[in-house]
XYZ file of C-alpha atoms in Angstrom:
637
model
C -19.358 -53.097 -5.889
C -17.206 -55.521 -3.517
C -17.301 -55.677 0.327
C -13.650 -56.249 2.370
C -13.596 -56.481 5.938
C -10.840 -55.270 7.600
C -9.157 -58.126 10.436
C -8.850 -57.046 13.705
C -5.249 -56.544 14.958
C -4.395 -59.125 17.783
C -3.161 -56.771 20.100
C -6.105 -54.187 20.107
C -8.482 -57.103 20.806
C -9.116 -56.734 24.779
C -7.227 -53.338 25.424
C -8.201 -49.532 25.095
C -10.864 -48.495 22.661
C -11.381 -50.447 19.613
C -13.053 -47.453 17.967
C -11.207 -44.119 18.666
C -8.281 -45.005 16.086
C -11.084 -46.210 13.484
C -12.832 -43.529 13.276
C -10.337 -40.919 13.450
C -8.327 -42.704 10.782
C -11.811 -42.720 8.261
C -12.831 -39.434 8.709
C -10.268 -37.841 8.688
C -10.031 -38.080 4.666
C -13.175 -38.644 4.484
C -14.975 -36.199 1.458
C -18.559 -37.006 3.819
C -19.148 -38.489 7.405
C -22.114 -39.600 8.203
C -23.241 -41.247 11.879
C -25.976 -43.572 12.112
C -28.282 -44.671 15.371
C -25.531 -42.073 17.170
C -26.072 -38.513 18.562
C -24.252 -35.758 17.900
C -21.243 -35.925 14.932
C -18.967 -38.347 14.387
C -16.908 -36.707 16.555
C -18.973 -38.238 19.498
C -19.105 -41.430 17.995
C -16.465 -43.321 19.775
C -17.491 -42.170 23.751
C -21.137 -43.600 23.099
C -19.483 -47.133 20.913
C -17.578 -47.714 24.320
C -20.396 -47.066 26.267
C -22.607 -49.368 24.181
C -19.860 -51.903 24.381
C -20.045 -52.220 27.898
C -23.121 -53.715 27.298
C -21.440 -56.540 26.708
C -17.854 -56.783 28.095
C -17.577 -60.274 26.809
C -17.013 -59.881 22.958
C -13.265 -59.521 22.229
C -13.325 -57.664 19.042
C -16.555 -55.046 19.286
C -15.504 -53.203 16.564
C -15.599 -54.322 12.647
C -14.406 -52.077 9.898
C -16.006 -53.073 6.385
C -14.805 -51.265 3.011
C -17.727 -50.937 0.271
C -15.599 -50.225 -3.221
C -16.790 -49.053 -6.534
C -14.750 -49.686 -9.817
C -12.750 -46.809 -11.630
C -15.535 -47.130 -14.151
C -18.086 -45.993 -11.797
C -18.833 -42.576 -10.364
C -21.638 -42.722 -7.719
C -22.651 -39.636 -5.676
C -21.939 -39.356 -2.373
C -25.502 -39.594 -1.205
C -25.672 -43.184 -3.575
C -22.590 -44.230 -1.815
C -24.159 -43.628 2.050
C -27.586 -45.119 0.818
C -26.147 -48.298 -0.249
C -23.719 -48.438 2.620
C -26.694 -48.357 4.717
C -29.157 -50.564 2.657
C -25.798 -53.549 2.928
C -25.778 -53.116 6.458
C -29.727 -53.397 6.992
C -29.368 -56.867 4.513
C -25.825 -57.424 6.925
C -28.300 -57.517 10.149
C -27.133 -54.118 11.382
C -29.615 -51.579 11.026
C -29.600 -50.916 14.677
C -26.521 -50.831 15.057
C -23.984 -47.876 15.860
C -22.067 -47.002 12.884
C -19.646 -44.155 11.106
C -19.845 -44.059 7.149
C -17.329 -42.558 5.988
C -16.996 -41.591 2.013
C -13.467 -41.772 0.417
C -12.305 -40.106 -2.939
C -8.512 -40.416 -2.140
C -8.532 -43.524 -4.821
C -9.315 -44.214 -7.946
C -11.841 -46.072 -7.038
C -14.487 -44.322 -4.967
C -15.336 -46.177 -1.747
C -16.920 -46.406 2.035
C -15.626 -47.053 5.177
C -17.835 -48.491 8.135
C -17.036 -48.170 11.488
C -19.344 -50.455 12.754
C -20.177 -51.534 16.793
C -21.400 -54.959 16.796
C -22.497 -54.792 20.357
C -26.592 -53.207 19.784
C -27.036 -50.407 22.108
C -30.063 -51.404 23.668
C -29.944 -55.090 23.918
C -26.287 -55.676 24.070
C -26.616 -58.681 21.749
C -23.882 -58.932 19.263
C -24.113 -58.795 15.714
C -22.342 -62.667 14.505
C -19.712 -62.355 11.583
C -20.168 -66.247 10.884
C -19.457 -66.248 7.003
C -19.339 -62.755 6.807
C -17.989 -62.454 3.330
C -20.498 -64.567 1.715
C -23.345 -62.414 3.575
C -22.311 -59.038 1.980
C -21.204 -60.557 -1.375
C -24.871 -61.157 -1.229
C -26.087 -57.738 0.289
C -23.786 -56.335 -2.919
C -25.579 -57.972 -5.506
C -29.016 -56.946 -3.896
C -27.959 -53.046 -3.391
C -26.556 -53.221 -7.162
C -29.901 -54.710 -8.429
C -31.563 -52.066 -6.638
C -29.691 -49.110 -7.362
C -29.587 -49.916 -11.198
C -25.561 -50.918 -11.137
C -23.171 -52.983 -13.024
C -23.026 -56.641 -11.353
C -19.646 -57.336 -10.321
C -17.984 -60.498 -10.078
C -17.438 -61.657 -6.888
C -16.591 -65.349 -5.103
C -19.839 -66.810 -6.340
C -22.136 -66.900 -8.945
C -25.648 -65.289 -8.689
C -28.969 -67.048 -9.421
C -31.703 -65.130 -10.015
C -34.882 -67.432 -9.169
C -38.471 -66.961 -7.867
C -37.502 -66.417 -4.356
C -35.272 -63.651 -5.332
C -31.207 -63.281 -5.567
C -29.462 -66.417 -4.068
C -25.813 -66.837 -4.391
C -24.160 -70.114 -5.867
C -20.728 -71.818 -5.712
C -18.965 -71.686 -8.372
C -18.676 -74.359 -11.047
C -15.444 -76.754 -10.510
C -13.837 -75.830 -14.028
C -13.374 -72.818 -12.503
C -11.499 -73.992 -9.362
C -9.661 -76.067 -11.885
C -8.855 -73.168 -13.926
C -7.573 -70.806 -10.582
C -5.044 -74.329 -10.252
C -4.034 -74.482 -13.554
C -3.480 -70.261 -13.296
C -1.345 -71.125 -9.818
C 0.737 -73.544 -11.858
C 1.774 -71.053 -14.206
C 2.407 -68.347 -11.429
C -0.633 -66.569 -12.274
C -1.650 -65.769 -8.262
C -1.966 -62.501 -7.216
C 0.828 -60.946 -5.985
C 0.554 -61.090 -1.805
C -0.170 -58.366 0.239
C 3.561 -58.559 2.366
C 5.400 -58.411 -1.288
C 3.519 -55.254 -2.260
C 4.196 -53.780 1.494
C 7.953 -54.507 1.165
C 7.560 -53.009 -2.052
C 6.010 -49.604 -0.341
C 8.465 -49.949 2.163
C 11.984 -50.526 0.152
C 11.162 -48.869 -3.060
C 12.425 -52.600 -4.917
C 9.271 -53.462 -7.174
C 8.683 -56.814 -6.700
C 10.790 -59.635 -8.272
C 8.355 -61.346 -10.164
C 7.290 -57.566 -11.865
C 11.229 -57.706 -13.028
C 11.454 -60.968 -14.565
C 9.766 -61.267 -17.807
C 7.227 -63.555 -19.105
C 10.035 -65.573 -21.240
C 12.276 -65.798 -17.986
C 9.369 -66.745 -16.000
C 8.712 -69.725 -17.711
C 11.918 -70.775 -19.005
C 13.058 -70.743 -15.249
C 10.048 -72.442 -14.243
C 10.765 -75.479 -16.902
C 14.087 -75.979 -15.665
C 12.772 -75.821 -11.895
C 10.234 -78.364 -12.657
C 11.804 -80.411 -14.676
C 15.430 -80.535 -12.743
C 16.195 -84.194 -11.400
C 18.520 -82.767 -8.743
C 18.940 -79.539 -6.780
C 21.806 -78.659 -8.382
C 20.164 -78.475 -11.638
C 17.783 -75.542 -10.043
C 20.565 -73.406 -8.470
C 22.090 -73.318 -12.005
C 19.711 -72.411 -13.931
C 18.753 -69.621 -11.019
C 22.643 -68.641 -11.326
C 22.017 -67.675 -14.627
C 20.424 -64.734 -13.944
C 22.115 -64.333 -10.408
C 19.201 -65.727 -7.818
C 19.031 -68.400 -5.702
C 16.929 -70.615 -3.866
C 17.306 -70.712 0.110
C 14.921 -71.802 2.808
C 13.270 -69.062 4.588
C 10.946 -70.066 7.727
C 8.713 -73.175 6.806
C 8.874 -72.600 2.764
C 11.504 -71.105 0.426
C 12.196 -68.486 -1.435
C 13.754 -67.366 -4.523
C 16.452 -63.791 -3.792
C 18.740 -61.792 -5.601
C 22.429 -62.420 -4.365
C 23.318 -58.723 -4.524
C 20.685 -58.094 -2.024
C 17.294 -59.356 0.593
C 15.163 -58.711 -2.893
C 13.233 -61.823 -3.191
C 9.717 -63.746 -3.118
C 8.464 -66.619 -2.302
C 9.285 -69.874 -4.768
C 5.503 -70.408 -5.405
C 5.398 -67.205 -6.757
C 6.780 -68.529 -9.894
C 4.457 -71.206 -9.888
C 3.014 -74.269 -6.991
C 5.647 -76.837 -8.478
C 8.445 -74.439 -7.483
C 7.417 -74.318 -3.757
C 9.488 -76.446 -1.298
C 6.980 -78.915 -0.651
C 6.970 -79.767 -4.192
C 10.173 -79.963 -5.384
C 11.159 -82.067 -2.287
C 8.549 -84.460 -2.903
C 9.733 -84.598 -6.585
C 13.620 -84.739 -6.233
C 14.759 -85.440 -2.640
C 15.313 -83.403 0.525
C 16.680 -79.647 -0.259
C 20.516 -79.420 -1.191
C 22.244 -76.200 -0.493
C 24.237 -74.266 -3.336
C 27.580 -75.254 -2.988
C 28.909 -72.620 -5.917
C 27.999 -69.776 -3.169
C 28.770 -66.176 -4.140
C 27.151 -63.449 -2.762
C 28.901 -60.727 -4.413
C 28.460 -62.129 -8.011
C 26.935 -59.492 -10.885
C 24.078 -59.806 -12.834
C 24.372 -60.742 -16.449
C 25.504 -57.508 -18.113
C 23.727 -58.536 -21.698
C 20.708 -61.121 -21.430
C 19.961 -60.951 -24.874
C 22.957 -63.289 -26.012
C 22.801 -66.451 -27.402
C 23.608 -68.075 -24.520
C 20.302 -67.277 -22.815
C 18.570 -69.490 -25.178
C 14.879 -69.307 -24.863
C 14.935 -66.990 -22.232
C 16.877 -64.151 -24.907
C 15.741 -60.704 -24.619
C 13.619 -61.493 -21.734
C 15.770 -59.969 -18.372
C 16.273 -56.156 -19.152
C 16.565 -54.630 -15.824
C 17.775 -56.985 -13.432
C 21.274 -54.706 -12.882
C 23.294 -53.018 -11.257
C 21.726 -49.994 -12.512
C 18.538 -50.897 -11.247
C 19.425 -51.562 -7.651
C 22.508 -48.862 -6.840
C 20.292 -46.107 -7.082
C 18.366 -47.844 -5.340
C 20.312 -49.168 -2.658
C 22.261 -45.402 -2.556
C 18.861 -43.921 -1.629
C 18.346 -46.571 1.171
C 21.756 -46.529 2.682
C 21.176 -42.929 2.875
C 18.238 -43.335 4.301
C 19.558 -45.630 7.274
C 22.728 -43.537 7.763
C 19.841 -40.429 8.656
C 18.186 -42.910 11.218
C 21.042 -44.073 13.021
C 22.351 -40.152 13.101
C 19.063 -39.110 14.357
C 18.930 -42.356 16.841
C 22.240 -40.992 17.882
C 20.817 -37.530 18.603
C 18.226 -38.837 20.389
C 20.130 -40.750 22.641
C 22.802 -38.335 23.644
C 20.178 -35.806 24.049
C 18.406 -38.702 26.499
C 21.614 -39.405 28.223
C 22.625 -35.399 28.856
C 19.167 -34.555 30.484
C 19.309 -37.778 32.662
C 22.704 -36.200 33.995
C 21.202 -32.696 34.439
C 18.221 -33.929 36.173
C 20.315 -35.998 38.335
C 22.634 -33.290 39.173
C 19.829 -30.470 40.071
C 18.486 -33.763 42.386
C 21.813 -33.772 44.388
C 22.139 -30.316 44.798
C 18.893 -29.607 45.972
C 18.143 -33.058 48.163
C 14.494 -33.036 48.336
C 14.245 -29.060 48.941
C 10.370 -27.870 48.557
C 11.071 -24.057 48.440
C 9.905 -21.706 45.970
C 13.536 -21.218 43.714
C 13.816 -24.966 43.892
C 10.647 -25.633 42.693
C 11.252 -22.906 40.209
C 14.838 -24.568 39.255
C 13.194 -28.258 38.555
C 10.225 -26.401 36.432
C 12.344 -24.226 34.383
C 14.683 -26.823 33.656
C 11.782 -29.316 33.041
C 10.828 -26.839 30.118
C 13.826 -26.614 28.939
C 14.116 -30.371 28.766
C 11.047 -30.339 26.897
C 11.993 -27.523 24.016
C 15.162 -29.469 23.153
C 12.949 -32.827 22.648
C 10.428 -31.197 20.414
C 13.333 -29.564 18.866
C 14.907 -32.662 17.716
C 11.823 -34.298 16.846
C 10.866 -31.620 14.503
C 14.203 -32.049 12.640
C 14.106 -35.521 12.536
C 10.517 -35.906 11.939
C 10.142 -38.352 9.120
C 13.514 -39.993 9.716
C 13.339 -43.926 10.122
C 14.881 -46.771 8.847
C 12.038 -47.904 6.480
C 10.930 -45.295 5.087
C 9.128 -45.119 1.635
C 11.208 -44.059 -1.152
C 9.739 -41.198 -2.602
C 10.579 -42.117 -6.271
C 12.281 -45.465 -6.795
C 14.335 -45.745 -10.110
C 11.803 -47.683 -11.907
C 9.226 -44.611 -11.470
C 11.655 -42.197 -12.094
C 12.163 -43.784 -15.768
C 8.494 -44.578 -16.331
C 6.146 -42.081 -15.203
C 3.486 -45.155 -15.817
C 4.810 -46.947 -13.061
C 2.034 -46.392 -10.560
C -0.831 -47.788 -13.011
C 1.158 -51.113 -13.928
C 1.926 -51.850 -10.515
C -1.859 -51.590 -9.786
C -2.490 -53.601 -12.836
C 0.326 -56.110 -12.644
C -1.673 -59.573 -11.770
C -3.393 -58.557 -15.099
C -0.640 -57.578 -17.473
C 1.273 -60.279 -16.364
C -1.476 -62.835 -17.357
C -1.508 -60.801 -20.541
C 1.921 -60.723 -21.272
C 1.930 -64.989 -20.261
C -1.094 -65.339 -22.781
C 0.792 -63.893 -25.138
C 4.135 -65.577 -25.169
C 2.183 -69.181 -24.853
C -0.070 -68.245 -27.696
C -3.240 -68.334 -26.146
C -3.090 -70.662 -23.721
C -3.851 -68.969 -20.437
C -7.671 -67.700 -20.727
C -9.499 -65.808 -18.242
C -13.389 -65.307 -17.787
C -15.202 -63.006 -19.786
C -17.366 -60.542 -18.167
C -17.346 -57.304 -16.930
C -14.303 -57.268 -14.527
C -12.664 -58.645 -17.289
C -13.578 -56.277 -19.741
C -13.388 -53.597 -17.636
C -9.265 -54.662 -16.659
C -8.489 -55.237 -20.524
C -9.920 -51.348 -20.899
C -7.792 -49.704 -17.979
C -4.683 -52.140 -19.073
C -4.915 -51.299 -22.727
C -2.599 -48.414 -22.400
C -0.006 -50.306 -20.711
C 0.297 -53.168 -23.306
C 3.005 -52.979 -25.819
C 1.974 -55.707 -28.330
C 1.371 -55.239 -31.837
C -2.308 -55.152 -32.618
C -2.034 -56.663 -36.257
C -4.758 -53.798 -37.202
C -4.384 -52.239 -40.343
C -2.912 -48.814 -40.257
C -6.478 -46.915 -41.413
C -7.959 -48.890 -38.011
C -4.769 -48.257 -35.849
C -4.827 -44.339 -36.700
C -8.751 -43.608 -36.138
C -8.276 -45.946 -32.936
C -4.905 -43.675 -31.614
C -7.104 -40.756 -32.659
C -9.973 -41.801 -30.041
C -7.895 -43.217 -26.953
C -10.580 -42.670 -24.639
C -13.751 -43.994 -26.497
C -12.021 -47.153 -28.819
C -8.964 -49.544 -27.090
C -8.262 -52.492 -28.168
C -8.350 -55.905 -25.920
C -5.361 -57.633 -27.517
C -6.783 -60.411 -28.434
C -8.520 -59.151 -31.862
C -11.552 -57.249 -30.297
C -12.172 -53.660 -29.631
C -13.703 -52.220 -26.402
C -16.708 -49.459 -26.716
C -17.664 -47.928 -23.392
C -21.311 -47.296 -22.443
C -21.275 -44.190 -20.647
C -23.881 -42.213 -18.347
C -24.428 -38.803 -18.035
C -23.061 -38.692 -14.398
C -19.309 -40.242 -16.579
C -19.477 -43.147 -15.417
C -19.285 -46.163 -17.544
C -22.125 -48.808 -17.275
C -20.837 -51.509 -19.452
C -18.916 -52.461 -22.808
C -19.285 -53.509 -26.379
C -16.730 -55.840 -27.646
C -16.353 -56.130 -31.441
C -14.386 -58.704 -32.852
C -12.435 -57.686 -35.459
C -10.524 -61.544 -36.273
C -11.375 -63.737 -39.162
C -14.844 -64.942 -37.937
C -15.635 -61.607 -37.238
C -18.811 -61.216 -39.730
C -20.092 -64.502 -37.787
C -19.703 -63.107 -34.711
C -22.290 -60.408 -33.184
C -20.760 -57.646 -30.713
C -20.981 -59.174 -27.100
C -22.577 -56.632 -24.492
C -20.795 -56.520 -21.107
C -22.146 -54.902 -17.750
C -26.037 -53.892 -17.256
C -27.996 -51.869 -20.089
C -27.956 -48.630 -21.031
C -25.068 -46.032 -21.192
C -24.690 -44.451 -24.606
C -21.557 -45.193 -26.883
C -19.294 -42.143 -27.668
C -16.615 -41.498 -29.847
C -15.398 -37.819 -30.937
C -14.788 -34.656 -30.072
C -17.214 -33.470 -26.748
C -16.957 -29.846 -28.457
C -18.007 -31.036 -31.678
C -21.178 -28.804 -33.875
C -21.992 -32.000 -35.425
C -23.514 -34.883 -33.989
C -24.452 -38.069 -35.359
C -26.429 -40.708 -33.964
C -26.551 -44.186 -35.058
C -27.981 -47.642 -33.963
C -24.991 -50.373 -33.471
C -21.965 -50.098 -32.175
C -20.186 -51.176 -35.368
C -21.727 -48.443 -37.332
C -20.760 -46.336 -35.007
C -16.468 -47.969 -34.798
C -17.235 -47.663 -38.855
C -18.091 -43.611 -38.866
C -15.652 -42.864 -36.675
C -13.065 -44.817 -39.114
C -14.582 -42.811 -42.180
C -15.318 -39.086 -40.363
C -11.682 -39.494 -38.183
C -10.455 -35.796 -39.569
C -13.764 -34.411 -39.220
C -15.205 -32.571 -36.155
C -18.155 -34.844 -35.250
C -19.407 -36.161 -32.189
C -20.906 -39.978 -32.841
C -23.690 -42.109 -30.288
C -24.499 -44.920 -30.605
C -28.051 -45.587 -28.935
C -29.441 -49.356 -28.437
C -33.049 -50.359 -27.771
C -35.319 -49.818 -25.997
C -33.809 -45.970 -25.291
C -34.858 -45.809 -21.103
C -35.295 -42.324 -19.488
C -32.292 -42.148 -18.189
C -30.507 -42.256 -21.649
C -33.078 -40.015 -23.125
C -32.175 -37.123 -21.220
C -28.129 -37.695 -21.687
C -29.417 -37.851 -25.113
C -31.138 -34.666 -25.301
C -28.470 -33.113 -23.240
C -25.794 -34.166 -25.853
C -27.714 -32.368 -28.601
C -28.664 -29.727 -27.116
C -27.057 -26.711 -30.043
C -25.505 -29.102 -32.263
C -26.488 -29.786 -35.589
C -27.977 -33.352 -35.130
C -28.527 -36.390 -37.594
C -30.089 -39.601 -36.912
C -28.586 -42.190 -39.377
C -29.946 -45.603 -40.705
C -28.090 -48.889 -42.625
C -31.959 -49.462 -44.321
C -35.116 -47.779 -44.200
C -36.964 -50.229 -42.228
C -34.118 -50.581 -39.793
C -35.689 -50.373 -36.274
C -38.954 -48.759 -36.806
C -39.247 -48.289 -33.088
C -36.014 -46.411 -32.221
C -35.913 -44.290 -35.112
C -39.435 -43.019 -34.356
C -38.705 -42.454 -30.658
C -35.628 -40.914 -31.689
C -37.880 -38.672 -34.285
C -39.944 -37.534 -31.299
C -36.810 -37.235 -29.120
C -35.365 -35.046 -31.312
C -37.501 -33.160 -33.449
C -35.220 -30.989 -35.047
C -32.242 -34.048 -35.897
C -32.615 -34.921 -39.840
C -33.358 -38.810 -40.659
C -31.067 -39.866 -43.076
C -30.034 -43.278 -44.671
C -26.535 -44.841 -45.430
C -25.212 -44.339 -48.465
C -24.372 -48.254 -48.890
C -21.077 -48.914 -47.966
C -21.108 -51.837 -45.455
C -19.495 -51.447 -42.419
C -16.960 -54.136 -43.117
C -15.745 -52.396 -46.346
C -15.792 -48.838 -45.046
C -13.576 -50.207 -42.109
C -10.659 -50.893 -44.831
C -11.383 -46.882 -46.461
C -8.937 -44.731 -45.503
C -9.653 -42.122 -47.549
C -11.723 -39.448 -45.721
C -15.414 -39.200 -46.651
C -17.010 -35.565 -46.314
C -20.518 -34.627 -45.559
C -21.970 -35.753 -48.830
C -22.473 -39.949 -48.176
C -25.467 -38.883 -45.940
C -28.628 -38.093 -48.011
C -31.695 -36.910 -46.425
C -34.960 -39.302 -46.352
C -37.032 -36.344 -46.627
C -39.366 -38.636 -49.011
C -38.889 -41.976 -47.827
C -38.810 -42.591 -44.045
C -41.988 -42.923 -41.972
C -40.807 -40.979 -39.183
C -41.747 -36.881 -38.931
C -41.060 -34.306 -41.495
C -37.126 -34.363 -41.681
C -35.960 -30.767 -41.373
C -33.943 -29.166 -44.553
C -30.540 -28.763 -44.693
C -30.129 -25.116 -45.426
């Protein structure tokens, strides 16, 4: 769970009511409202904010707006959502205060909006925002702990001491890392680039350029001892670098489709490349109208081959067809608009002369029936031009049209791209591992296009479960913990590389959630212990209808009953790699589940049954009627 706070606009900081827009704009897609220290519905919420405001007339900005998210991974009720909303805002200093919480589904990501009043409606104190951030990173961390949640990672690190949850700055390798990541362009693409993106329909440059012409560009920008050097090797692939404001920026020369040169890494920036090679030189080789390189995949590109696939003429004219289009509506409908302006300023001056001030009844009756006339023919025209303006949202840009994936990798891009750089640098770039991280690698797996160098039994039983087994493209497979509620409480990664038999499966997010691979629908169901035994069965049983958990100790209530629930009319075995194997779980299983049969392995280890591809039917389990110490296994009949 992360906490945003939304800024203030600068022109709604004194005037009007701070809180009528707010709280129209959150509840009105809002699944739940809920109004807090306020009477009535939320629908009376903003007359009593701006009478608690005038409480005190002296605080500019009365109103704050803070977002509470949840990852895609996560489904909370809406009750869970409002009850941690409210327990961040009692740890935020604002339990007092008036507030709207407002739950949002609209998203992937389920989250709450907070339409808060700092100004407390009895005292008239306000509520400080002094290092706001850092106070509900903390109240996060706190709810989560509470309400049984996945950590998230957030701007610090958490300590977990005596005194309770503190937060703590993080370490400087990774501040020295976050450099090293804005060297390589590795920032997260700004918040005015994806607007202009929403805006134009243009994905973003730096989406367009590929991880080979990424860094062979930023080699030659770096290492250029003279501005002409840059603008050639930007020529190459028909952009160039121009000052814009303060900084600079690297555009197309078919069109305003640009970024900033940071973007592409800090040593591309103005400020750098003056300090390293002299005061900025202008292109003198100037040509606007100049094509794009029809082929980028000849020789001639050199290290950058193969790497620029889109950057066309085909990509923008449909483009730019759909915006001229666009503008040519606007300016017809501005048009409209202003003849229609101009024609009832004539009439109304006209029934003005004639009449000269007359207050009889047919004048008055002239002025009102033309007034309403007047006023049809206005919400005539807007009706038909409703929707018209000059930067409007393409409704499908050509990139979506020819990949309905579109949406997903632009939410993902900061993280494929890092992928995509890892991957061309062999390794180099490395990000943290944890839950986020897993969590990203899970959602992105889809997206990736890189060979996984699995062998073809592995590659088949892991295309055959997309939903429960992806693979993290860096030798390692993902298992999801799920709850019963479908949410997912953490991961298992198992490595799969050359060290892989030294290396134990790494556990990612809090405990619990049970692993689950297979058919939902399945008659069988077979429970194991580990999450490799559990990737191995599915590898062996892949053509078989059979549902497999994996369960890890201790088994807590919550698990128990998704476990009981999962059985519940399926023919149910409890399988073990030895017979002294966890004592413990196999007899709370055995009590669990009196009517699932204990059986044993039939002594294939899981590292050579993950290179079988033959399929195994249900004769490798053999019951332990006679051996295990659990209950009276039940027959098979």
């Amino acid at each position: 769970m992360i906490a945003k706070v939304c800024p203030n606009a600068r022109r709604t900081g004194t005037r009007g009511c701070p809180f009528g827009a707010r709280i129209a704009y959150v509840s009105r897609k809002a699944v739940v409202v809920r109004s807090v220290n306020l009477c009535g519905g939320w629908q009376d919420a903003r007359a009593q904010m701006q009478m608690a405001r005038g409480l005190n007339t002296a605080v500019q900005n009365p109103a704050a707006h803070i977002i509470l998210s949840w990852p895609e991974t996560d489904c909370p009720s809406e009750n869970a959502m409002i009850t941690a909303a409210r327990l961040v805002m009692i740890d935020f200093g604002a339990a007092s205060h008036q507030m709207v919480i407002a739950v949002h589904r609209d998203r992937p990501n389920s989250h709450v909006h907070i339409v808060l009043n700092r100004v407390h409606p009895v005292t008239g104190k306000a509520l400080p925002l002094w290092q706001d951030y850092r106070r509900l990173e903390l109240a996060c961390r706190r709810v989560e702990t509470r309400m049984g949640w996945s950590v998230d990672r957030g701007r610090f690190d958490v300590d977990q001491g005596d005194t309770g949850l503190t937060l703590v700055p993080k370490p400087q390798a990774h501040w020295r890392a976050k450099a090293q990541d804005r060297l390589l362009g590795l920032r997260q693409t700004p918040y005015a680039a994806r607007a202009l993106e929403r805006r134009s329909g243009l994905p973003v440059l730096l989406d367009i350029l590929s991880p080979k012409v990424q860094i062979w560009l930023r080699q030659r920008l770096t290492s250029a001892s003279h501005w002409q050097e840059s603008h050639d090797a930007l020529r190459r692939y028909d952009l160039r670098y121009v000052l814009h404001r303060g900084g600079a920026r690297i555009v197309h020369r078919a069109s305003a489709w640009g970024m900033a040169a940071s973007q592409l890494g800090t040593a591309c920036g103005l400020w750098a490349m003056q300090n390293r090679i002299g005061a900025y030189e202008t292109d003198p080789v100037e040509n606007r109208s100049a094509a794009a390189l029809s082929d980028p995949s000849t020789p001639e590109h050199g290290e950058a081959q193969s790497a620029l696939l889109t950057l066309t003429a085909t990509l923008l004219k449909p483009i730019r067809d759909k915006r001229e289009a666009q503008q040519h509506a606007h300016r017809a409908a501005r048009q409209a608009r202003r003849q229609l302006h101009e024609a009832q300023a004539a009439e109304t001056a006209e029934v003005r002369h004639i009449l000269r001030g007359s207050k009889s009844p047919m004048a008055q009756a002239l002025r009102h029936v033309m007034n309403e006339q007047h006023k049809t023919a206005r919400q005539q025209l807007r009706s038909a031009t409703q929707g018209i303006h000059s930067r409007a949202t393409l409704p499908l840009d050509a990139i979506a049209q020819a990949d309905p994936q579109e949406a997903a990798r632009r939410r993902y891009r900061d993280i494929l791209r890092r992928a995509a750089i890892r991957e061309v640098q062999g390794g180099i770039v490395s990000g943290q591992s944890d839950l986020t991280s897993a969590r990203q690698t899970w959602f992105t797996a889809p997206l990736r296009t890189q060979d996984s160098g699995l062998p073809s039994a592995l590659r088949n039983a892991i295309a055959g479960h997309a939903d429960d087994i992806r693979v993290d493209g860096v030798g390692g497979l993902l298992l999801p913990h799920r709850r019963q509620d479908g949410g997912i409480a953490g991961f298992t990664r198992i490595d799969l590389g050359e060290r892989a038999q030294r290396n134990q499966p790494v556990q990612y997010g809090a405990p619990g959630g049970l692993i689950l691979i297979g058919q939902r629908d399945a008659n069988r169901c077979l429970i194991v212990l580990d999450s490799m035994t559990a990737f191995t069965s599915a590898v062996r049983l892949r053509d078989q209808p059979v549902l497999i958990i994996a369960v890890s100790a201790p088994i807590d209530p919550a698990e128990a009953i998704h476990l009981k629930s999962l059985t519940q009319g399926r023919d149910t075995t409890v399988g073990s790699t030895s017979h002294t194997e966890r004592h413990d779980v196999m007899n709370h299983l055995a009590n669990l589940l009196p009517s699932a049969r204990l059986v044993w392995w039939d002594g294939k280890h899981a590292g050579t049954a993950m290179q079988e591809e033959q399929t195994v039917d249900g004769r490798w389990m053999t019951s332990l009627s006679d051996q295990t110490k659990g209950p009276e296994p039940k027959q098979e009949s």
